Amino acid sequence: MSKLTAEDQFLDLSDYGRSFGRLLAQRLKNTRFTPIHVTLLFGISGMIAVYCILMGHYYLAAFFILLKSGIDAADGELARLKKTPSYTGRYLDSLFDILLNFIFLMTICYVSQTTVWFTLLAFIGLQLQGTLYNYYYVILRTKSVGGDSTSKVFEYKTPRALPGESQQSVAVLFRLYTVAYGAFDKIIHGLDPEAYKVKTFPNWFMTLLSLYGLGFQLFIMAVMLPMGFIEYIIPFFIAYTVLIFALVGIRKKHIH
């Protein structure tokens, strides 16, 4: 099943790895690889990118950052192909994402002249950007196709484990997920608490919003590294956060 109906589909600038992800998922469909194995694989790709940054191999770092985005698209695709959705995979994917984002930025801080405090500010901005994208996207997906079994607009309590997964694992990962993302979710929801009442979001707005998708954020890093702009990556993501207020303002004024 498509994530969105035909009329709600939009050009997602952050989803450039989807074709690769689908191809990889198709290759793994009849193997013993599970979606969680794929999640671990994108974590490995991300850590290789970190090593390349530390060694000054910025072209290779860019390659593995983009590869991470492609593999990241494959775990969900594989779960849908194998009909094995799980909260374990959903929360593990999100935890890997936020951990890698933090490590990417701290690694860039280490090899550049950026301060730790500026890097922490950029990390907070990066997560708020991604949270805004996910907030509106999940609302759209819920209204378009009824959502899915693991992604909700509001997540306040531990979900019941799906077939094939441990309730204990789900509970632990949900707790970690809420610790990692809870504050960002509350901030974004506080900025636009009425968004869930919108009938739908126009395609042009979602395309604009996809500038904040994780894939596009990583694409920006992957472009700036080999271009020699490593000193500007942290300041860029701090300044980039200002767009949040413009997007929320557009939603409130023009989309009801």
Coordinates of N, CA, C and O in Angstrom, one line a residue, residues 41-51 64-65 68 100 104:
L41 N 22.2 -2.0 9.5 CA 23.1 -1.8 8.4 C 23.2 -0.3 8.1 O 24.3 0.2 7.8
F42 N 22.1 0.5 8.2 CA 22.3 1.9 7.9 C 23.0 2.6 9.1 O 23.7 3.6 8.9
G43 N 22.9 2.0 10.3 CA 23.8 2.5 11.4 C 25.3 2.3 11.1 O 26.1 3.2 11.3
I44 N 25.6 1.2 10.5 CA 27.0 0.9 10.1 C 27.5 1.9 9.1 O 28.6 2.4 9.1
S45 N 26.6 2.1 8.1 CA 27.0 3.1 7.0 C 27.2 4.5 7.6 O 28.2 5.2 7.2
G46 N 26.4 4.9 8.5 CA 26.5 6.2 9.2 C 27.8 6.2 10.0 O 28.5 7.3 9.9
M47 N 28.2 5.2 10.6 CA 29.5 5.2 11.4 C 30.7 5.2 10.5 O 31.7 5.8 10.9
I48 N 30.6 4.5 9.4 CA 31.7 4.6 8.4 C 31.8 6.0 7.9 O 33.0 6.5 7.7
A49 N 30.7 6.7 7.7 CA 30.8 8.2 7.3 C 31.5 9.0 8.4 O 32.3 9.9 8.0
V50 N 31.2 8.7 9.6 CA 31.8 9.4 10.7 C 33.4 9.2 10.7 O 34.1 10.1 10.8
Y51 N 33.8 7.9 10.5 CA 35.2 7.6 10.4 C 35.8 8.4 9.2 O 37.0 8.9 9.4
F64 N 28.8 7.7 2.0 CA 28.2 6.8 3.0 C 27.1 7.5 3.7 O 26.2 6.8 4.2
I65 N 27.1 8.8 3.8 CA 25.9 9.6 4.3 C 24.7 9.4 3.4 O 23.6 9.1 3.9
K68 N 23.5 5.8 3.6 CA 22.7 5.7 4.9 C 21.3 6.0 4.6 O 20.4 5.4 5.0
L100 N 22.7 9.1 15.3 CA 23.6 9.4 14.2 C 23.7 10.9 14.0 O 24.8 11.4 13.7
F104 N 27.1 12.8 14.0 CA 27.6 13.5 12.8 C 28.0 14.9 13.2 O 29.1 15.4 12.8

